[in-house]
PDB file of C-alpha atoms in Angstrom:
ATOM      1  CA  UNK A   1     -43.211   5.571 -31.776  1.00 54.00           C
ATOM      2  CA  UNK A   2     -40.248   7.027 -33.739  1.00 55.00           C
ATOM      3  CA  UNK A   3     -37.185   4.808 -35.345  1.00 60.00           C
ATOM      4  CA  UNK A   4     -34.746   4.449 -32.497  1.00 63.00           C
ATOM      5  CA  UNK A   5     -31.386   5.559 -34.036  1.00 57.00           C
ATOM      6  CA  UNK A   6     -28.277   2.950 -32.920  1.00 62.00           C
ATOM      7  CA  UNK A   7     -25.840   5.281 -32.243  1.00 60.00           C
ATOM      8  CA  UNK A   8     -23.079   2.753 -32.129  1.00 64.00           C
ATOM      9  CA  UNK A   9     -24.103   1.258 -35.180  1.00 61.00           C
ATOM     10  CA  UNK A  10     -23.557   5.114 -37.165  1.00 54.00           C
ATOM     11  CA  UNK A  11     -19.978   5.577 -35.492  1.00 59.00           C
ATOM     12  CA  UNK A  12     -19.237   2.053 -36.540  1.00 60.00           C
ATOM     13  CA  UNK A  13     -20.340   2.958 -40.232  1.00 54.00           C
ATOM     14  CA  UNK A  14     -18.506   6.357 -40.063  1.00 53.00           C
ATOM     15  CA  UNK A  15     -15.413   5.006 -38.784  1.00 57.00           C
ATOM     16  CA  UNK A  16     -15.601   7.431 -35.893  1.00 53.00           C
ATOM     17  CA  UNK A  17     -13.389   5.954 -32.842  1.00 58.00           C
ATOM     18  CA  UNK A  18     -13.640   6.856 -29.344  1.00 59.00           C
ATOM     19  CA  UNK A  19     -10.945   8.261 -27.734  1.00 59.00           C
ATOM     20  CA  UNK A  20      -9.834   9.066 -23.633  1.00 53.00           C
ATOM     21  CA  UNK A  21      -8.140  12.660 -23.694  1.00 55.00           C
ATOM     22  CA  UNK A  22      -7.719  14.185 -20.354  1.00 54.00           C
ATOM     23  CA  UNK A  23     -11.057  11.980 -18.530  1.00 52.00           C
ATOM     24  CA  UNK A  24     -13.139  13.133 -21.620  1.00 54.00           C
ATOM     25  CA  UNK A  25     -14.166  10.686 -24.496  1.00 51.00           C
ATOM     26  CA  UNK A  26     -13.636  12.190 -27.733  1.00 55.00           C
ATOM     27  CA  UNK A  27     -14.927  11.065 -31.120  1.00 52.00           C
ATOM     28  CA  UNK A  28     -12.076  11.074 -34.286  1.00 54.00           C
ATOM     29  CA  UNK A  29     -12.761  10.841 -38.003  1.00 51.00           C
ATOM     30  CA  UNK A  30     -11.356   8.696 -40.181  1.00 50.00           C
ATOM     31  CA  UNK A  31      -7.732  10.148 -39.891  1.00 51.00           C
ATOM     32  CA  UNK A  32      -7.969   9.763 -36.471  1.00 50.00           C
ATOM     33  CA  UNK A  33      -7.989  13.964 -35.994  1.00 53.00           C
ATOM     34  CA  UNK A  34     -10.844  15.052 -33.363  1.00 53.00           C
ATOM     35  CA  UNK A  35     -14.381  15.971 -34.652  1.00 51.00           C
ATOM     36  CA  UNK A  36     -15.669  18.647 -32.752  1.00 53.00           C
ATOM     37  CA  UNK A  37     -17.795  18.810 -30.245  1.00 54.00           C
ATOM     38  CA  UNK A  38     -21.411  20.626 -31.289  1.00 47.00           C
ATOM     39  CA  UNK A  39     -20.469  24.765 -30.580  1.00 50.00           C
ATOM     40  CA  UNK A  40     -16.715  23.814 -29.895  1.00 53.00           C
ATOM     41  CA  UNK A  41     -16.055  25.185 -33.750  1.00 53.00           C
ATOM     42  CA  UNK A  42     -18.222  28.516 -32.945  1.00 55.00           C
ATOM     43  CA  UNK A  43     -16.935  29.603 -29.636  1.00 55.00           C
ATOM     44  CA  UNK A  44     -13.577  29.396 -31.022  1.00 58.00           C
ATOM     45  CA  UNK A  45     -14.400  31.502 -34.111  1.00 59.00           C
ATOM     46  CA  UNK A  46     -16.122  33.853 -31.452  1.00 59.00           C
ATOM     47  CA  UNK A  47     -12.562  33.874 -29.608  1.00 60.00           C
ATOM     48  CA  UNK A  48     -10.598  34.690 -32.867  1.00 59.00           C
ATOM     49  CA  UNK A  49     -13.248  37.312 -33.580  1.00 58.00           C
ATOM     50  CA  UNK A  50     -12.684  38.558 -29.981  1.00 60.00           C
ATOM     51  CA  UNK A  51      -8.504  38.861 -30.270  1.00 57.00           C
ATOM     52  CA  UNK A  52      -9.469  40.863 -33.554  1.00 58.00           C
ATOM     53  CA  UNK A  53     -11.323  43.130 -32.297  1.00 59.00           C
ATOM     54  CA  UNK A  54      -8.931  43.643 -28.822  1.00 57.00           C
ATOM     55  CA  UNK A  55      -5.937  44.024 -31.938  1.00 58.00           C
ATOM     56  CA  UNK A  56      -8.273  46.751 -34.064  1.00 75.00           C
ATOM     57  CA  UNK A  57      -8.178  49.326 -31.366  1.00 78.00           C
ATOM     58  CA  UNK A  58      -4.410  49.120 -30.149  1.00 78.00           C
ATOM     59  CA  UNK A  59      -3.533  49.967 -33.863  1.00 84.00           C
ATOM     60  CA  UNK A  60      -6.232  52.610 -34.109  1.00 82.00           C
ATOM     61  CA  UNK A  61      -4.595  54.233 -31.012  1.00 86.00           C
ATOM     62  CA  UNK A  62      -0.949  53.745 -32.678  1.00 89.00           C
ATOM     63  CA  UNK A  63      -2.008  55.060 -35.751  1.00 86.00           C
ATOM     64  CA  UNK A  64      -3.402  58.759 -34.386  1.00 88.00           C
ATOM     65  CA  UNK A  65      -0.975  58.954 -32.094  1.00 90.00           C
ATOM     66  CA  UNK A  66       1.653  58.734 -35.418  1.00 90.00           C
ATOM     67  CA  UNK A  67      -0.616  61.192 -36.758  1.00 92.00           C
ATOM     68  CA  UNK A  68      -0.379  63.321 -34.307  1.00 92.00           C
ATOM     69  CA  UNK A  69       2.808  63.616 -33.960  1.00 92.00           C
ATOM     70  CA  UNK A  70       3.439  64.053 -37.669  1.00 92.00           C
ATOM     71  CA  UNK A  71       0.489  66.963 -37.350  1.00 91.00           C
ATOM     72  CA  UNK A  72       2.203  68.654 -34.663  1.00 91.00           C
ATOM     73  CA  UNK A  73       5.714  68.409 -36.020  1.00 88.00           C
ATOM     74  CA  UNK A  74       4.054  70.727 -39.330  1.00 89.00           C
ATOM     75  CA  UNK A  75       2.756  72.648 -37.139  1.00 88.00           C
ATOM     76  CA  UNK A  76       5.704  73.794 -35.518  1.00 84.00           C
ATOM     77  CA  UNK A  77       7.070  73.998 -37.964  1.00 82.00           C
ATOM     78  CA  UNK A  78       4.821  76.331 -39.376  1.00 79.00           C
ATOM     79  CA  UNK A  79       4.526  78.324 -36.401  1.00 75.00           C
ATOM     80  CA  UNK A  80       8.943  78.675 -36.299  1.00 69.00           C
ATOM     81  CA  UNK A  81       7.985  80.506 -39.462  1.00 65.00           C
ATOM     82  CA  UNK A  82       5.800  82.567 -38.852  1.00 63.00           C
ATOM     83  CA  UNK A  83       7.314  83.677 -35.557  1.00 56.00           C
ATOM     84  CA  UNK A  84      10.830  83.997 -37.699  1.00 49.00           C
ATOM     85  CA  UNK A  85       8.654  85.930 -40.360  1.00 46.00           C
ATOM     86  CA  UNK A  86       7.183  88.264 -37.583  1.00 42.00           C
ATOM     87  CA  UNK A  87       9.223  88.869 -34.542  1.00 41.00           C
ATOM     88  CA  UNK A  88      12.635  87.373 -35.470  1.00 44.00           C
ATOM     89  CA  UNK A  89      15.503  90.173 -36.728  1.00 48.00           C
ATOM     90  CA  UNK A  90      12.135  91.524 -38.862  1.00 54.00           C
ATOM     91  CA  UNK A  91      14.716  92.310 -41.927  1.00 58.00           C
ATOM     92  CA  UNK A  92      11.716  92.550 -44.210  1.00 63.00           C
ATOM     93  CA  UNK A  93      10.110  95.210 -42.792  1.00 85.00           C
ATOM     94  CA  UNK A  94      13.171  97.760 -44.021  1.00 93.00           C
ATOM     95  CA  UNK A  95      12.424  99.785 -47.032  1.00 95.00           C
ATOM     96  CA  UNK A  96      14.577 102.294 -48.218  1.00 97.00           C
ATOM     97  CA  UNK A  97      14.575 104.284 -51.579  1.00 97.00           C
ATOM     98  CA  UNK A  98      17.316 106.466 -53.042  1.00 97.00           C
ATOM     99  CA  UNK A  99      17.966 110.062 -54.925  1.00 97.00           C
ATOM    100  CA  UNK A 100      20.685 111.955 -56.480  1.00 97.00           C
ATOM    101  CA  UNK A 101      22.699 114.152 -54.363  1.00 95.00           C
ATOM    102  CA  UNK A 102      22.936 117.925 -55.177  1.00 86.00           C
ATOM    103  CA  UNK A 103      27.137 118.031 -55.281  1.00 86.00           C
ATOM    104  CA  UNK A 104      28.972 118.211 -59.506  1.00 91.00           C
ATOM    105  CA  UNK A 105      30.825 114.952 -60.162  1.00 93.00           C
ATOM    106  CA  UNK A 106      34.484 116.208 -60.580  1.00 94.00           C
ATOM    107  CA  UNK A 107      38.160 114.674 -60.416  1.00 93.00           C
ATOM    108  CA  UNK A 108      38.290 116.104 -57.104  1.00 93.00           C
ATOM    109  CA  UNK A 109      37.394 113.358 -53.754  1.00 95.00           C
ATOM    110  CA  UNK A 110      34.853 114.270 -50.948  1.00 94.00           C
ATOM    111  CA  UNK A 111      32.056 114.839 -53.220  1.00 96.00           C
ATOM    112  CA  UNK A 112      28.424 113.491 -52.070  1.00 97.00           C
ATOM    113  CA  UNK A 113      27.135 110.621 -54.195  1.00 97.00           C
ATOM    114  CA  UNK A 114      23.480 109.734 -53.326  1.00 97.00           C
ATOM    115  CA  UNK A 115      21.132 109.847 -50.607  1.00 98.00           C
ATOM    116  CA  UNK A 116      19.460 106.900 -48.907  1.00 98.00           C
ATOM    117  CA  UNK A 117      16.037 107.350 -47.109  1.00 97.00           C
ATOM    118  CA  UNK A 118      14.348 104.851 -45.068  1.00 97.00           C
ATOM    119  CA  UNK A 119      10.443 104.243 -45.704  1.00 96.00           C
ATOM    120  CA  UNK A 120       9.826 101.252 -43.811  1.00 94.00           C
ATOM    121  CA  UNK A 121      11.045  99.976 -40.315  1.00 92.00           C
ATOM    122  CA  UNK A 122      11.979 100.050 -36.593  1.00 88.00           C
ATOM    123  CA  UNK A 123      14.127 102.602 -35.455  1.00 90.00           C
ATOM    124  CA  UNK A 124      17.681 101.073 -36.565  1.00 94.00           C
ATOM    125  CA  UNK A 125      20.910 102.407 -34.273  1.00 95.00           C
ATOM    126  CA  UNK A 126      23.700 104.244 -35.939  1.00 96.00           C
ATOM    127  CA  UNK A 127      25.816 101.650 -33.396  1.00 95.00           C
ATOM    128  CA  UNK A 128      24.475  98.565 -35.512  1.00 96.00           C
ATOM    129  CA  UNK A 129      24.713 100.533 -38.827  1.00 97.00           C
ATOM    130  CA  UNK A 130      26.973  99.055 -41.830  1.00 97.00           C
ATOM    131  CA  UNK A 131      26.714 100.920 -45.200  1.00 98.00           C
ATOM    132  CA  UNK A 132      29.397  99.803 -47.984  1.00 98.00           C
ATOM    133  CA  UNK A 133      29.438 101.178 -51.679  1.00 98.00           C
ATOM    134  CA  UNK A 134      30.362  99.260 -55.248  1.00 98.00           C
ATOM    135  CA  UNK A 135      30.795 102.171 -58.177  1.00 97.00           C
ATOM    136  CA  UNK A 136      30.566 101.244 -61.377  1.00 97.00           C
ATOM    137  CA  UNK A 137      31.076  97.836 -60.693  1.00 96.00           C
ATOM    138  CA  UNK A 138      34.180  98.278 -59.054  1.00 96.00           C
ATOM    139  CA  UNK A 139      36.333  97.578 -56.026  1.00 96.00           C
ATOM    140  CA  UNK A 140      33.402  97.213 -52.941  1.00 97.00           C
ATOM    141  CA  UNK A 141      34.397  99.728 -50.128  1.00 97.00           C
ATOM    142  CA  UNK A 142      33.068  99.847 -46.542  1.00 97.00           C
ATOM    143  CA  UNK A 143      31.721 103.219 -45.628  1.00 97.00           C
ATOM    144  CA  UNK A 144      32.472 104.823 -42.271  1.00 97.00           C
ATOM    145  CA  UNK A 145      30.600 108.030 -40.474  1.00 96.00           C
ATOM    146  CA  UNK A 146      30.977 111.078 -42.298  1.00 95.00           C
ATOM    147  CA  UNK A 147      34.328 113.288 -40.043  1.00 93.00           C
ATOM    148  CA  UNK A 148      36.450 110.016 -39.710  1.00 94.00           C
ATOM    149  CA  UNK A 149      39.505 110.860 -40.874  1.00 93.00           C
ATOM    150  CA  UNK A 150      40.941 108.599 -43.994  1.00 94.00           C
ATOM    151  CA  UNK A 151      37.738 107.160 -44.439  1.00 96.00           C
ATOM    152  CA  UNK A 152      37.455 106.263 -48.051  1.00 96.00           C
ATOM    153  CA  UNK A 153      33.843 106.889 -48.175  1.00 97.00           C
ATOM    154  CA  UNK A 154      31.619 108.026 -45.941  1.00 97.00           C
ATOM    155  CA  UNK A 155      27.809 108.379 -44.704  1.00 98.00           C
ATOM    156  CA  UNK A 156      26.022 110.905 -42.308  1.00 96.00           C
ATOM    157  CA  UNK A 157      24.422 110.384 -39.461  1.00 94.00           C
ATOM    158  CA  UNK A 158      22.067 112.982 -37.789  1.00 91.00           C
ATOM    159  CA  UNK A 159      22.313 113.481 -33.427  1.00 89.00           C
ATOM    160  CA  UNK A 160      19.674 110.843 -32.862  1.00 89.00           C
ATOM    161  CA  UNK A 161      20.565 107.603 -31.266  1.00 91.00           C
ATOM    162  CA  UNK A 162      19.345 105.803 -34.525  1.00 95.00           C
ATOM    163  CA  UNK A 163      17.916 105.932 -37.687  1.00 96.00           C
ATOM    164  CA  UNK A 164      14.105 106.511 -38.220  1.00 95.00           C
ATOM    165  CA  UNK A 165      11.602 106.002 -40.811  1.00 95.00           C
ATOM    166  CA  UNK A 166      11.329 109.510 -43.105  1.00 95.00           C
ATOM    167  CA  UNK A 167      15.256 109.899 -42.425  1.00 97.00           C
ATOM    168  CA  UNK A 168      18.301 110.500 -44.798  1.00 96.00           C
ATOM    169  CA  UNK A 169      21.583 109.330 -44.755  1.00 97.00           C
ATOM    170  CA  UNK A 170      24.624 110.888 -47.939  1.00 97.00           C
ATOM    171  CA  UNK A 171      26.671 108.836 -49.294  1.00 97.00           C
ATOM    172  CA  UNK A 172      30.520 110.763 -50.320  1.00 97.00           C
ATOM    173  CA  UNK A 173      33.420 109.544 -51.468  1.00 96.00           C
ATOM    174  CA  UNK A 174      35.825 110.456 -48.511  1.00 95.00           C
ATOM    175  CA  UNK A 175      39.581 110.367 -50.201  1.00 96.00           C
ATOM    176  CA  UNK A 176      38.873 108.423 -52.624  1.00 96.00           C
ATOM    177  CA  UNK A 177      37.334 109.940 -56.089  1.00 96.00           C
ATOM    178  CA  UNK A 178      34.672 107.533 -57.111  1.00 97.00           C
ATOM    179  CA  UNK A 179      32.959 109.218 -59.764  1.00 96.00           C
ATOM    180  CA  UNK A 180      34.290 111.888 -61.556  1.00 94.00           C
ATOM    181  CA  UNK A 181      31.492 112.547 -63.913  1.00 92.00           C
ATOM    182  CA  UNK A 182      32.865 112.093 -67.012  1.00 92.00           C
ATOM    183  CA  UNK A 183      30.514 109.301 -68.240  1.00 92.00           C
ATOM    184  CA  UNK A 184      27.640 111.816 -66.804  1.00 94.00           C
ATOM    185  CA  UNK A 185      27.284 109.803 -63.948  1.00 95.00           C
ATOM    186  CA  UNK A 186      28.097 106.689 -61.903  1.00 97.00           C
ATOM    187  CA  UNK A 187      26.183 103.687 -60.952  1.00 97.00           C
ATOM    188  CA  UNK A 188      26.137 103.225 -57.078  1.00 97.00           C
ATOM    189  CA  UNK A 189      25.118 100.264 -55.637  1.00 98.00           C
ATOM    190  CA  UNK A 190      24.522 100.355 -51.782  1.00 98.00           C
ATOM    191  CA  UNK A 191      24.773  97.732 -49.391  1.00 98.00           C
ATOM    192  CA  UNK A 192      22.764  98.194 -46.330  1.00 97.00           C
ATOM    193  CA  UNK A 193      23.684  95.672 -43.260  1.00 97.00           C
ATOM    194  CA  UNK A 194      22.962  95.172 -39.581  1.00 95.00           C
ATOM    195  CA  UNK A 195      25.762  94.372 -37.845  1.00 95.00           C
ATOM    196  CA  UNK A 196      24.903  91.111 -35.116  1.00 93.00           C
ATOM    197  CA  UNK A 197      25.898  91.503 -31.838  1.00 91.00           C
ATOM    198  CA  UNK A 198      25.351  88.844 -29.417  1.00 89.00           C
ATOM    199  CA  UNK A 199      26.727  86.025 -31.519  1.00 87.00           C
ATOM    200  CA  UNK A 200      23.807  86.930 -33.411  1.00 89.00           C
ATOM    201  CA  UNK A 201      24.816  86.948 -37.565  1.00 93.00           C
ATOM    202  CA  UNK A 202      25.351  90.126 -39.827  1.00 94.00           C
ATOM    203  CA  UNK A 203      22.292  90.501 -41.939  1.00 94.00           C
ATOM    204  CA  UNK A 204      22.115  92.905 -45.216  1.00 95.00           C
ATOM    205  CA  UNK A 205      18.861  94.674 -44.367  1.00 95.00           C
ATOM    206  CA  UNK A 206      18.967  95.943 -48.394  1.00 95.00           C
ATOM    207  CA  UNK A 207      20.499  96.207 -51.494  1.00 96.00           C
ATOM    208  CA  UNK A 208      19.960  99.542 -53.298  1.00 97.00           C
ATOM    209  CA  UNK A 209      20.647 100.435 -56.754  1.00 97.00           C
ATOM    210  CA  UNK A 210      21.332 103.945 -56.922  1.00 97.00           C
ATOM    211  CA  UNK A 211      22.806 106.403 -59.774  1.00 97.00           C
ATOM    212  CA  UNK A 212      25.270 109.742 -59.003  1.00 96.00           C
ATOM    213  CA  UNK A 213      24.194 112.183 -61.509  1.00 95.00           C
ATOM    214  CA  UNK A 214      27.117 114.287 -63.264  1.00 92.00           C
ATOM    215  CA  UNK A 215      25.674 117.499 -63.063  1.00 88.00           C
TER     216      UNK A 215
END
């Protein structure tokens, strides 16, 4: 037969007391705090370990729905550009070059300048058309169609609703004598803008660099 263990006898040497909590007899330790029952310590480690892992997917969830909102944000973002780039007033798509026009630089006003062709766009209306001139770095002067009486310079215009890609446009002085040709020629820089309409903004389509030759 085996030793027969007095189990009062260990408590006693332990200093373990008995204690009534709630209709249940509990065993303390020396300080008089609780000693757990056998499996009371594991099934509340299993419990924390439960509330983790309920907490771990509420902040996954959080977390990609932050980053998908931050993802879709750049992307629109992106896409504003693009669509700005592509289909907004499409101000990037104008190309124009320049030449000398035929006419002898003199003291006299009314002489053509230069002319201005466009190589790259959509059809632009005459309507939405602003051309103004800066000669030799001078006073900047708005242009206005070529026949309009006092206009200080001028531009033509052919009998097309707008202007089209392979098209000219001269640029004269009007009344005022802008280059008379004694230097041999005059710089002319030409501003090209769309007027808005619409409440729509005034956008310079291009800026182009052009020279009057004297002769």
């Amino acid at each position: 037969m085996g030793t027969r263990v007095d189990k009062s006898a260990v408590r006693r040497f332990l200093g373990v007391k008995p204690t009534l909590v709630g209709g249940e007899v509990k065993y303390g330790g020396c300080g008089g705090e609780p000693i757990p029952r056998l499996g009371e310590e594991d099934k509340n480690m299993n419990n924390e370990n439960r509330n983790e892992e309920a907490v771990s997917p509420v902040i996954a969830t959080i977390l990609m729905v932050a980053i998908t909102v931050v993802l879709a944000g750049v992307l629109y973002v992106w896409a504003s550009s693009l669509a700005g780039d592509s289909t907004g007033s499409g101000l990037d798509t104008y190309q124009f070059t320049d030449r000398d026009a035929s006419d002898t630089m003199s003291s006299e006003s009314g002489e053509d300048l230069v002319h201005v062709k466009m190589t790259q766009g959509n059809g632009l209306s005459w309507a939405l058309l602003s051309v103004s001139i800066v000669v030799d770095d001078g006073a900047s002067y708005t242009c206005e169609e070529a026949g309009t009486a006092d206009a200080q310079c001028t531009y033509t215009i052919d009998d097309d609703k707008s202007w089209e890609v392979s098209e000219e446009i001269t640029i004269g002085e009007g009344t005022v004598d802008h280059c008379d040709g004694i230097n041999g020629g005059c710089t002319v820089d030409i501003t090209l803008t769309k007027i808005g309409v619409g409440g729509e903004d005034s956008k310079v389509l291009q800026e182009v660099s052009a020279y009057a030759d004297a002769n």
